[in-house]
């Protein structure tokens, strides 16, 4: 079963706290698309989309969508003042040259080393690998936003990814409806547990060892 909209918004709201004014940020498809809704417009954050936009704004009001204006996932978007358009080669050039401060990506699985699998389930139809590998490799910080468990109630955070990788050792932080976990050289460090879950529920539903931060927060 997928996440409820309140859970998705909670993850996006928490993710927005990792953004500072003036940053250039890429939002992947799914939960990451919601992050723009939780930032003050006066922060002048420039959201980047690999289909060729810098300055993506929040979702439009229903009925006011522009059929010619969408993000890389095809979702209608608005624009912030000062937004610009360019072709996808320039968009990817910005990524590969390290000009994206933070990339928020969805994931199918993440390993204890920060390996990322987020583009294909073998045997299922896929439209292409997209920009995930470039963003995972070249963004200054990579944050995964996803459900803690898959549709079979199995952990998506594992010792080793079982699905084909998008990139190795690239994830810096994982935010789910249950927890915030930082990827460190020593392993996965649990820093926040989200209400209504308990520490035990997070640990037992994570498929890799967790280091419990001495500053662990229980978030209401």
mmCIF file of N, CA and C in Angstrom, residues 50-165:
data_model
loop_
_atom_site.group_PDB
_atom_site.id
_atom_site.type_symbol
_atom_site.label_atom_id
_atom_site.label_comp_id
_atom_site.label_asym_id
_atom_site.label_seq_id
_atom_site.Cartn_x
_atom_site.Cartn_y
_atom_site.Cartn_z
ATOM 1 N N UNK A 50 15.408 18.698 -15.295
ATOM 2 C CA UNK A 50 16.283 18.270 -16.397
ATOM 3 C C UNK A 50 15.621 18.370 -17.763
ATOM 4 N N UNK A 51 14.314 18.685 -17.819
ATOM 5 C CA UNK A 51 13.726 18.937 -19.128
ATOM 6 C C UNK A 51 13.957 20.373 -19.588
ATOM 7 N N UNK A 52 14.654 21.188 -18.761
ATOM 8 C CA UNK A 52 15.094 22.495 -19.226
ATOM 9 C C UNK A 52 14.481 23.697 -18.565
ATOM 10 N N UNK A 53 14.300 23.656 -17.238
ATOM 11 C CA UNK A 53 13.775 24.812 -16.505
ATOM 12 C C UNK A 53 14.648 25.052 -15.275
ATOM 13 N N UNK A 54 14.965 26.309 -15.025
ATOM 14 C CA UNK A 54 15.554 26.719 -13.753
ATOM 15 C C UNK A 54 14.640 27.792 -13.181
ATOM 16 N N UNK A 55 14.033 27.491 -12.036
ATOM 17 C CA UNK A 55 13.078 28.421 -11.449
ATOM 18 C C UNK A 55 11.676 27.851 -11.381
ATOM 19 N N UNK A 56 11.574 26.526 -11.208
ATOM 20 C CA UNK A 56 10.270 25.873 -11.098
ATOM 21 C C UNK A 56 9.603 26.298 -9.788
ATOM 22 N N UNK A 57 8.301 26.610 -9.858
ATOM 23 C CA UNK A 57 7.543 26.998 -8.679
ATOM 24 C C UNK A 57 6.652 25.869 -8.200
ATOM 25 N N UNK A 58 5.767 26.160 -7.237
ATOM 26 C CA UNK A 58 4.844 25.142 -6.718
ATOM 27 C C UNK A 58 3.851 24.685 -7.784
ATOM 28 N N UNK A 59 3.095 23.640 -7.453
ATOM 29 C CA UNK A 59 2.060 23.171 -8.365
ATOM 30 C C UNK A 59 1.034 24.273 -8.588
ATOM 31 N N UNK A 60 0.477 24.379 -9.791
ATOM 32 C CA UNK A 60 -0.552 25.392 -10.043
ATOM 33 C C UNK A 60 -1.871 25.034 -9.369
ATOM 34 N N UNK A 61 -2.690 26.044 -9.177
ATOM 35 C CA UNK A 61 -4.044 25.819 -8.678
ATOM 36 C C UNK A 61 -4.818 25.023 -9.721
ATOM 37 N N UNK A 62 -5.623 24.057 -9.260
ATOM 38 C CA UNK A 62 -6.387 23.238 -10.194
ATOM 39 C C UNK A 62 -7.244 24.119 -11.103
ATOM 40 N N UNK A 63 -7.140 23.864 -12.392
ATOM 41 C CA UNK A 63 -7.867 24.648 -13.374
ATOM 42 C C UNK A 63 -7.031 25.756 -13.988
ATOM 43 N N UNK A 64 -5.846 26.023 -13.410
ATOM 44 C CA UNK A 64 -4.970 27.077 -13.926
ATOM 45 C C UNK A 64 -3.669 26.505 -14.487
ATOM 46 N N UNK A 65 -3.664 25.203 -14.795
ATOM 47 C CA UNK A 65 -2.472 24.566 -15.355
ATOM 48 C C UNK A 65 -2.182 25.086 -16.760
ATOM 49 N N UNK A 66 -0.901 25.163 -17.093
ATOM 50 C CA UNK A 66 -0.459 25.501 -18.442
ATOM 51 C C UNK A 66 -0.002 24.210 -19.109
ATOM 52 N N UNK A 67 -0.680 23.814 -20.162
ATOM 53 C CA UNK A 67 -0.378 22.537 -20.818
ATOM 54 C C UNK A 67 1.034 22.485 -21.390
ATOM 55 N N UNK A 68 1.672 23.634 -21.569
ATOM 56 C CA UNK A 68 3.024 23.692 -22.149
ATOM 57 C C UNK A 68 4.101 23.854 -21.089
ATOM 58 N N UNK A 69 3.714 23.796 -19.818
ATOM 59 C CA UNK A 69 4.679 24.037 -18.750
ATOM 60 C C UNK A 69 4.618 22.899 -17.735
ATOM 61 N N UNK A 70 5.645 22.035 -17.757
ATOM 62 C CA UNK A 70 5.669 20.888 -16.846
ATOM 63 C C UNK A 70 7.098 20.593 -16.428
ATOM 64 N N UNK A 71 7.226 19.791 -15.361
ATOM 65 C CA UNK A 71 8.553 19.350 -14.943
ATOM 66 C C UNK A 71 8.961 18.103 -15.726
ATOM 67 N N UNK A 72 10.084 17.497 -15.354
ATOM 68 C CA UNK A 72 10.602 16.355 -16.113
ATOM 69 C C UNK A 72 9.685 15.144 -16.043
ATOM 70 N N UNK A 73 8.834 15.086 -15.029
ATOM 71 C CA UNK A 73 7.894 13.980 -14.904
ATOM 72 C C UNK A 73 6.579 14.213 -15.624
ATOM 73 N N UNK A 74 6.440 15.380 -16.258
ATOM 74 C CA UNK A 74 5.216 15.698 -16.977
ATOM 75 C C UNK A 74 4.142 16.331 -16.117
ATOM 76 N N UNK A 75 4.460 16.665 -14.863
ATOM 77 C CA UNK A 75 3.501 17.281 -13.957
ATOM 78 C C UNK A 75 3.465 18.790 -14.179
ATOM 79 N N UNK A 76 2.281 19.395 -14.292
ATOM 80 C CA UNK A 76 2.199 20.849 -14.463
ATOM 81 C C UNK A 76 2.860 21.593 -13.307
ATOM 82 N N UNK A 77 3.561 22.666 -13.636
ATOM 83 C CA UNK A 77 4.238 23.470 -12.616
ATOM 84 C C UNK A 77 3.994 24.949 -12.894
ATOM 85 N N UNK A 78 4.409 25.775 -11.936
ATOM 86 C CA UNK A 78 4.434 27.219 -12.128
ATOM 87 C C UNK A 78 5.892 27.661 -12.173
ATOM 88 N N UNK A 79 6.104 28.961 -12.336
ATOM 89 C CA UNK A 79 7.456 29.506 -12.404
ATOM 90 C C UNK A 79 7.655 30.579 -11.350
ATOM 91 N N UNK A 80 8.877 30.656 -10.827
ATOM 92 C CA UNK A 80 9.254 31.774 -9.978
ATOM 93 C C UNK A 80 9.767 32.915 -10.849
ATOM 94 N N UNK A 81 9.743 34.109 -10.303
ATOM 95 C CA UNK A 81 10.300 35.259 -11.002
ATOM 96 C C UNK A 81 11.773 35.009 -11.319
ATOM 97 N N UNK A 82 12.172 35.297 -12.555
ATOM 98 C CA UNK A 82 13.554 35.078 -12.968
ATOM 99 C C UNK A 82 13.828 33.716 -13.542
ATOM 100 N N UNK A 83 12.789 32.890 -13.713
ATOM 101 C CA UNK A 83 12.975 31.548 -14.270
ATOM 102 C C UNK A 83 13.487 31.623 -15.708
ATOM 103 N N UNK A 84 14.187 30.568 -16.119
ATOM 104 C CA UNK A 84 14.728 30.519 -17.477
ATOM 105 C C UNK A 84 14.509 29.140 -18.081
ATOM 106 N N UNK A 85 14.529 29.093 -19.414
ATOM 107 C CA UNK A 85 14.326 27.854 -20.158
ATOM 108 C C UNK A 85 15.551 27.578 -21.022
ATOM 109 N N UNK A 86 15.849 26.285 -21.245
ATOM 110 C CA UNK A 86 16.995 25.886 -22.061
ATOM 111 C C UNK A 86 16.777 24.439 -22.475
ATOM 112 N N UNK A 87 17.620 23.949 -23.383
ATOM 113 C CA UNK A 87 17.430 22.566 -23.818
ATOM 114 C C UNK A 87 18.029 21.599 -22.800
ATOM 115 N N UNK A 88 17.712 20.312 -22.955
ATOM 116 C CA UNK A 88 18.099 19.319 -21.947
ATOM 117 C C UNK A 88 19.609 19.128 -21.869
ATOM 118 N N UNK A 89 20.328 19.405 -22.970
ATOM 119 C CA UNK A 89 21.789 19.255 -22.909
ATOM 120 C C UNK A 89 22.391 20.267 -21.931
ATOM 121 N N UNK A 90 21.850 21.473 -21.913
ATOM 122 C CA UNK A 90 22.319 22.475 -20.956
ATOM 123 C C UNK A 90 21.891 22.088 -19.541
ATOM 124 N N UNK A 91 20.666 21.563 -19.411
ATOM 125 C CA UNK A 91 20.168 21.134 -18.108
ATOM 126 C C UNK A 91 21.079 20.065 -17.504
ATOM 127 N N UNK A 92 21.475 19.086 -18.325
ATOM 128 C CA UNK A 92 22.375 18.039 -17.832
ATOM 129 C C UNK A 92 23.787 18.571 -17.627
ATOM 130 N N UNK A 93 24.180 19.533 -18.439
ATOM 131 C CA UNK A 93 25.487 20.157 -18.246
ATOM 132 C C UNK A 93 25.584 20.854 -16.901
ATOM 133 N N UNK A 94 24.487 21.462 -16.474
ATOM 134 C CA UNK A 94 24.457 22.105 -15.160
ATOM 135 C C UNK A 94 24.642 21.066 -14.055
ATOM 136 N N UNK A 95 24.014 19.907 -14.230
ATOM 137 C CA UNK A 95 24.141 18.832 -13.242
ATOM 138 C C UNK A 95 25.576 18.321 -13.206
ATOM 139 N N UNK A 96 26.114 17.980 -14.371
ATOM 140 C CA UNK A 96 27.438 17.351 -14.445
ATOM 141 C C UNK A 96 28.567 18.283 -14.034
ATOM 142 N N UNK A 97 28.316 19.585 -14.100
ATOM 143 C CA UNK A 97 29.348 20.544 -13.690
ATOM 144 C C UNK A 97 29.226 20.918 -12.217
ATOM 145 N N UNK A 98 28.353 20.233 -11.482
ATOM 146 C CA UNK A 98 28.271 20.424 -10.044
ATOM 147 C C UNK A 98 27.535 21.664 -9.595
ATOM 148 N N UNK A 99 26.616 22.154 -10.408
ATOM 149 C CA UNK A 99 25.906 23.384 -10.054
ATOM 150 C C UNK A 99 24.590 23.143 -9.307
ATOM 151 N N UNK A 100 24.254 21.882 -9.047
ATOM 152 C CA UNK A 100 23.057 21.564 -8.263
ATOM 153 C C UNK A 100 23.481 21.320 -6.815
ATOM 154 N N UNK A 101 22.957 22.134 -5.907
ATOM 155 C CA UNK A 101 23.343 22.033 -4.498
ATOM 156 C C UNK A 101 22.753 20.805 -3.820
ATOM 157 N N UNK A 102 21.479 20.537 -4.087
ATOM 158 C CA UNK A 102 20.795 19.395 -3.476
ATOM 159 C C UNK A 102 19.903 18.738 -4.519
ATOM 160 N N UNK A 103 19.922 17.414 -4.562
ATOM 161 C CA UNK A 103 18.983 16.652 -5.398
ATOM 162 C C UNK A 103 18.134 15.785 -4.484
ATOM 163 N N UNK A 104 16.817 15.933 -4.600
ATOM 164 C CA UNK A 104 15.879 15.085 -3.874
ATOM 165 C C UNK A 104 15.372 14.024 -4.847
ATOM 166 N N UNK A 105 15.604 12.762 -4.531
ATOM 167 C CA UNK A 105 15.262 11.671 -5.431
ATOM 168 C C UNK A 105 14.377 10.649 -4.734
ATOM 169 N N UNK A 106 13.503 10.012 -5.490
ATOM 170 C CA UNK A 106 12.802 8.850 -4.991
ATOM 171 C C UNK A 106 13.700 7.637 -5.108
ATOM 172 N N UNK A 107 13.297 6.526 -4.491
ATOM 173 C CA UNK A 107 14.127 5.324 -4.563
ATOM 174 C C UNK A 107 13.283 4.074 -4.390
ATOM 175 N N UNK A 108 13.758 3.005 -5.007
ATOM 176 C CA UNK A 108 13.195 1.677 -4.792
ATOM 177 C C UNK A 108 13.924 0.988 -3.641
ATOM 178 N N UNK A 109 15.246 1.210 -3.576
ATOM 179 C CA UNK A 109 16.068 0.653 -2.504
ATOM 180 C C UNK A 109 17.293 1.539 -2.287
ATOM 181 N N UNK A 110 17.785 1.554 -1.040
ATOM 182 C CA UNK A 110 19.047 2.216 -0.701
ATOM 183 C C UNK A 110 19.831 1.255 0.181
ATOM 184 N N UNK A 111 21.129 1.126 -0.068
ATOM 185 C CA UNK A 111 21.958 0.226 0.739
ATOM 186 C C UNK A 111 22.588 0.970 1.909
ATOM 187 N N UNK A 112 23.207 0.215 2.816
ATOM 188 C CA UNK A 112 23.851 0.811 3.987
ATOM 189 C C UNK A 112 25.057 1.678 3.613
ATOM 190 N N UNK A 113 25.566 1.528 2.400
ATOM 191 C CA UNK A 113 26.669 2.374 1.925
ATOM 192 C C UNK A 113 26.183 3.578 1.131
ATOM 193 N N UNK A 114 24.866 3.690 0.969
ATOM 194 C CA UNK A 114 24.339 4.792 0.179
ATOM 195 C C UNK A 114 24.220 4.481 -1.290
ATOM 196 N N UNK A 115 24.307 3.203 -1.678
ATOM 197 C CA UNK A 115 24.030 2.831 -3.069
ATOM 198 C C UNK A 115 22.552 3.087 -3.349
ATOM 199 N N UNK A 116 22.250 3.517 -4.570
ATOM 200 C CA UNK A 116 20.884 3.890 -4.938
ATOM 201 C C UNK A 116 20.357 3.031 -6.076
ATOM 202 N N UNK A 117 19.186 2.456 -5.881
ATOM 203 C CA UNK A 117 18.457 1.751 -6.951
ATOM 204 C C UNK A 117 17.116 2.453 -7.099
ATOM 205 N N UNK A 118 16.918 3.121 -8.231
ATOM 206 C CA UNK A 118 15.668 3.878 -8.361
ATOM 207 C C UNK A 118 15.133 3.972 -9.784
ATOM 208 N N UNK A 119 15.566 3.028 -10.665
ATOM 209 C CA UNK A 119 15.103 3.230 -12.032
ATOM 210 C C UNK A 119 14.378 2.034 -12.639
ATOM 211 N N UNK A 120 14.561 0.820 -12.144
ATOM 212 C CA UNK A 120 13.902 -0.305 -12.814
ATOM 213 C C UNK A 120 13.685 -1.470 -11.851
ATOM 214 N N UNK A 121 12.542 -2.129 -12.038
ATOM 215 C CA UNK A 121 12.281 -3.440 -11.441
ATOM 216 C C UNK A 121 12.328 -4.425 -12.595
ATOM 217 N N UNK A 122 13.289 -5.354 -12.604
ATOM 218 C CA UNK A 122 13.420 -6.275 -13.737
ATOM 219 C C UNK A 122 12.091 -6.937 -14.089
ATOM 220 N N UNK A 123 11.792 -6.929 -15.383
ATOM 221 C CA UNK A 123 10.548 -7.536 -15.866
ATOM 222 C C UNK A 123 9.398 -6.575 -15.995
ATOM 223 N N UNK A 124 9.556 -5.369 -15.441
ATOM 224 C CA UNK A 124 8.506 -4.366 -15.549
ATOM 225 C C UNK A 124 8.893 -3.306 -16.564
ATOM 226 N N UNK A 125 7.891 -2.720 -17.198
ATOM 227 C CA UNK A 125 8.124 -1.721 -18.235
ATOM 228 C C UNK A 125 8.725 -0.462 -17.632
ATOM 229 N N UNK A 126 9.687 0.123 -18.322
ATOM 230 C CA UNK A 126 10.295 1.372 -17.878
ATOM 231 C C UNK A 126 10.547 2.226 -19.112
ATOM 232 N N UNK A 127 10.366 3.543 -18.969
ATOM 233 C CA UNK A 127 10.513 4.445 -20.117
ATOM 234 C C UNK A 127 11.963 4.858 -20.352
ATOM 235 N N UNK A 128 12.813 4.629 -19.392
ATOM 236 C CA UNK A 128 14.222 4.996 -19.538
ATOM 237 C C UNK A 128 14.814 5.320 -18.183
ATOM 238 N N UNK A 129 16.120 5.360 -18.123
ATOM 239 C CA UNK A 129 16.792 5.578 -16.843
ATOM 240 C C UNK A 129 16.706 7.024 -16.385
ATOM 241 N N UNK A 130 16.492 7.959 -17.319
ATOM 242 C CA UNK A 130 16.319 9.348 -16.943
ATOM 243 C C UNK A 130 17.590 9.978 -16.402
ATOM 244 N N UNK A 131 17.407 11.050 -15.620
ATOM 245 C CA UNK A 131 18.544 11.812 -15.123
ATOM 246 C C UNK A 131 19.030 11.407 -13.749
ATOM 247 N N UNK A 132 18.442 10.347 -13.183
ATOM 248 C CA UNK A 132 18.798 9.936 -11.832
ATOM 249 C C UNK A 132 20.283 9.685 -11.618
ATOM 250 N N UNK A 133 20.955 8.914 -12.495
ATOM 251 C CA UNK A 133 22.377 8.632 -12.273
ATOM 252 C C UNK A 133 23.245 9.888 -12.242
ATOM 253 N N UNK A 134 22.980 10.839 -13.141
ATOM 254 C CA UNK A 134 23.764 12.078 -13.138
ATOM 255 C C UNK A 134 23.539 12.877 -11.862
ATOM 256 N N UNK A 135 22.275 13.000 -11.474
ATOM 257 C CA UNK A 135 21.968 13.741 -10.258
ATOM 258 C C UNK A 135 22.583 13.065 -9.033
ATOM 259 N N UNK A 136 22.483 11.734 -8.996
ATOM 260 C CA UNK A 136 23.031 10.989 -7.863
ATOM 261 C C UNK A 136 24.545 11.153 -7.759
ATOM 262 N N UNK A 137 25.198 11.240 -8.882
ATOM 263 C CA UNK A 137 26.659 11.306 -8.886
ATOM 264 C C UNK A 137 27.186 12.731 -8.715
ATOM 265 N N UNK A 138 26.515 13.727 -9.272
ATOM 266 C CA UNK A 138 27.124 15.056 -9.357
ATOM 267 C C UNK A 138 26.496 16.121 -8.462
ATOM 268 N N UNK A 139 25.298 15.902 -7.948
ATOM 269 C CA UNK A 139 24.736 16.885 -7.019
ATOM 270 C C UNK A 139 25.600 16.937 -5.758
ATOM 271 N N UNK A 140 25.703 18.112 -5.161
ATOM 272 C CA UNK A 140 26.549 18.259 -3.979
ATOM 273 C C UNK A 140 26.004 17.461 -2.791
ATOM 274 N N UNK A 141 24.683 17.323 -2.721
ATOM 275 C CA UNK A 141 24.062 16.523 -1.666
ATOM 276 C C UNK A 141 22.875 15.785 -2.257
ATOM 277 N N UNK A 142 22.759 14.494 -1.951
ATOM 278 C CA UNK A 142 21.675 13.666 -2.475
ATOM 279 C C UNK A 142 20.826 13.174 -1.311
ATOM 280 N N UNK A 143 19.537 13.498 -1.357
ATOM 281 C CA UNK A 143 18.609 13.112 -0.301
ATOM 282 C C UNK A 143 17.485 12.285 -0.916
ATOM 283 N N UNK A 144 17.290 11.088 -0.407
ATOM 284 C CA UNK A 144 16.242 10.195 -0.893
ATOM 285 C C UNK A 144 14.972 10.399 -0.068
ATOM 286 N N UNK A 145 13.861 10.571 -0.756
ATOM 287 C CA UNK A 145 12.539 10.686 -0.129
ATOM 288 C C UNK A 145 11.711 9.506 -0.608
ATOM 289 N N UNK A 146 11.294 8.643 0.317
ATOM 290 C CA UNK A 146 10.591 7.425 -0.083
ATOM 291 C C UNK A 146 9.823 6.827 1.092
ATOM 292 N N UNK A 147 8.995 5.841 0.798
ATOM 293 C CA UNK A 147 8.353 5.060 1.853
ATOM 294 C C UNK A 147 9.386 4.131 2.480
ATOM 295 N N UNK A 148 9.219 3.831 3.754
ATOM 296 C CA UNK A 148 10.179 2.977 4.451
ATOM 297 C C UNK A 148 10.081 1.528 3.978
ATOM 298 N N UNK A 149 8.886 1.113 3.568
ATOM 299 C CA UNK A 149 8.619 -0.259 3.139
ATOM 300 C C UNK A 149 8.047 -0.268 1.742
ATOM 301 N N UNK A 150 8.216 -1.400 1.033
ATOM 302 C CA UNK A 150 7.603 -1.529 -0.283
ATOM 303 C C UNK A 150 6.172 -2.062 -0.154
ATOM 304 N N UNK A 151 5.528 -2.326 -1.288
ATOM 305 C CA UNK A 151 4.125 -2.752 -1.267
ATOM 306 C C UNK A 151 3.942 -4.133 -0.634
ATOM 307 N N UNK A 152 5.037 -4.884 -0.463
ATOM 308 C CA UNK A 152 4.969 -6.193 0.197
ATOM 309 C C UNK A 152 5.357 -6.096 1.677
ATOM 310 N N UNK A 153 5.432 -4.865 2.169
ATOM 311 C CA UNK A 153 5.767 -4.611 3.572
ATOM 312 C C UNK A 153 7.197 -5.034 3.910
ATOM 313 N N UNK A 154 8.078 -4.966 2.901
ATOM 314 C CA UNK A 154 9.493 -5.315 3.078
ATOM 315 C C UNK A 154 10.335 -4.046 3.128
ATOM 316 N N UNK A 155 11.431 -4.049 3.890
ATOM 317 C CA UNK A 155 12.284 -2.854 3.980
ATOM 318 C C UNK A 155 12.873 -2.453 2.630
ATOM 319 N N UNK A 156 12.942 -1.155 2.418
ATOM 320 C CA UNK A 156 13.591 -0.616 1.222
ATOM 321 C C UNK A 156 15.010 -0.126 1.531
ATOM 322 N N UNK A 157 15.357 -0.096 2.823
ATOM 323 C CA UNK A 157 16.717 0.225 3.249
ATOM 324 C C UNK A 157 17.378 -1.093 3.631
ATOM 325 N N UNK A 158 18.417 -1.472 2.889
ATOM 326 C CA UNK A 158 18.981 -2.816 2.980
ATOM 327 C C UNK A 158 20.498 -2.786 3.162
ATOM 328 N N UNK A 159 21.051 -3.932 3.566
ATOM 329 C CA UNK A 159 22.514 -4.070 3.583
ATOM 330 C C UNK A 159 23.065 -3.913 2.170
ATOM 331 N N UNK A 160 22.430 -4.589 1.211
ATOM 332 C CA UNK A 160 22.819 -4.530 -0.195
ATOM 333 C C UNK A 160 21.568 -4.375 -1.039
ATOM 334 N N UNK A 161 21.607 -3.512 -2.026
ATOM 335 C CA UNK A 161 20.473 -3.376 -2.938
ATOM 336 C C UNK A 161 20.313 -4.651 -3.756
ATOM 337 N N UNK A 162 19.090 -5.083 -3.935
ATOM 338 C CA UNK A 162 18.802 -6.272 -4.734
ATOM 339 C C UNK A 162 18.411 -5.916 -6.162
ATOM 340 N N UNK A 163 18.063 -4.669 -6.416
ATOM 341 C CA UNK A 163 17.674 -4.199 -7.737
ATOM 342 C C UNK A 163 18.858 -3.535 -8.425
ATOM 343 N N UNK A 164 18.814 -3.401 -9.765
ATOM 344 C CA UNK A 164 19.916 -2.745 -10.487
ATOM 345 C C UNK A 164 20.171 -1.335 -9.959
ATOM 346 N N UNK A 165 21.452 -1.002 -9.796
ATOM 347 C CA UNK A 165 21.825 0.286 -9.218
ATOM 348 C C UNK A 165 21.753 1.421 -10.236
#
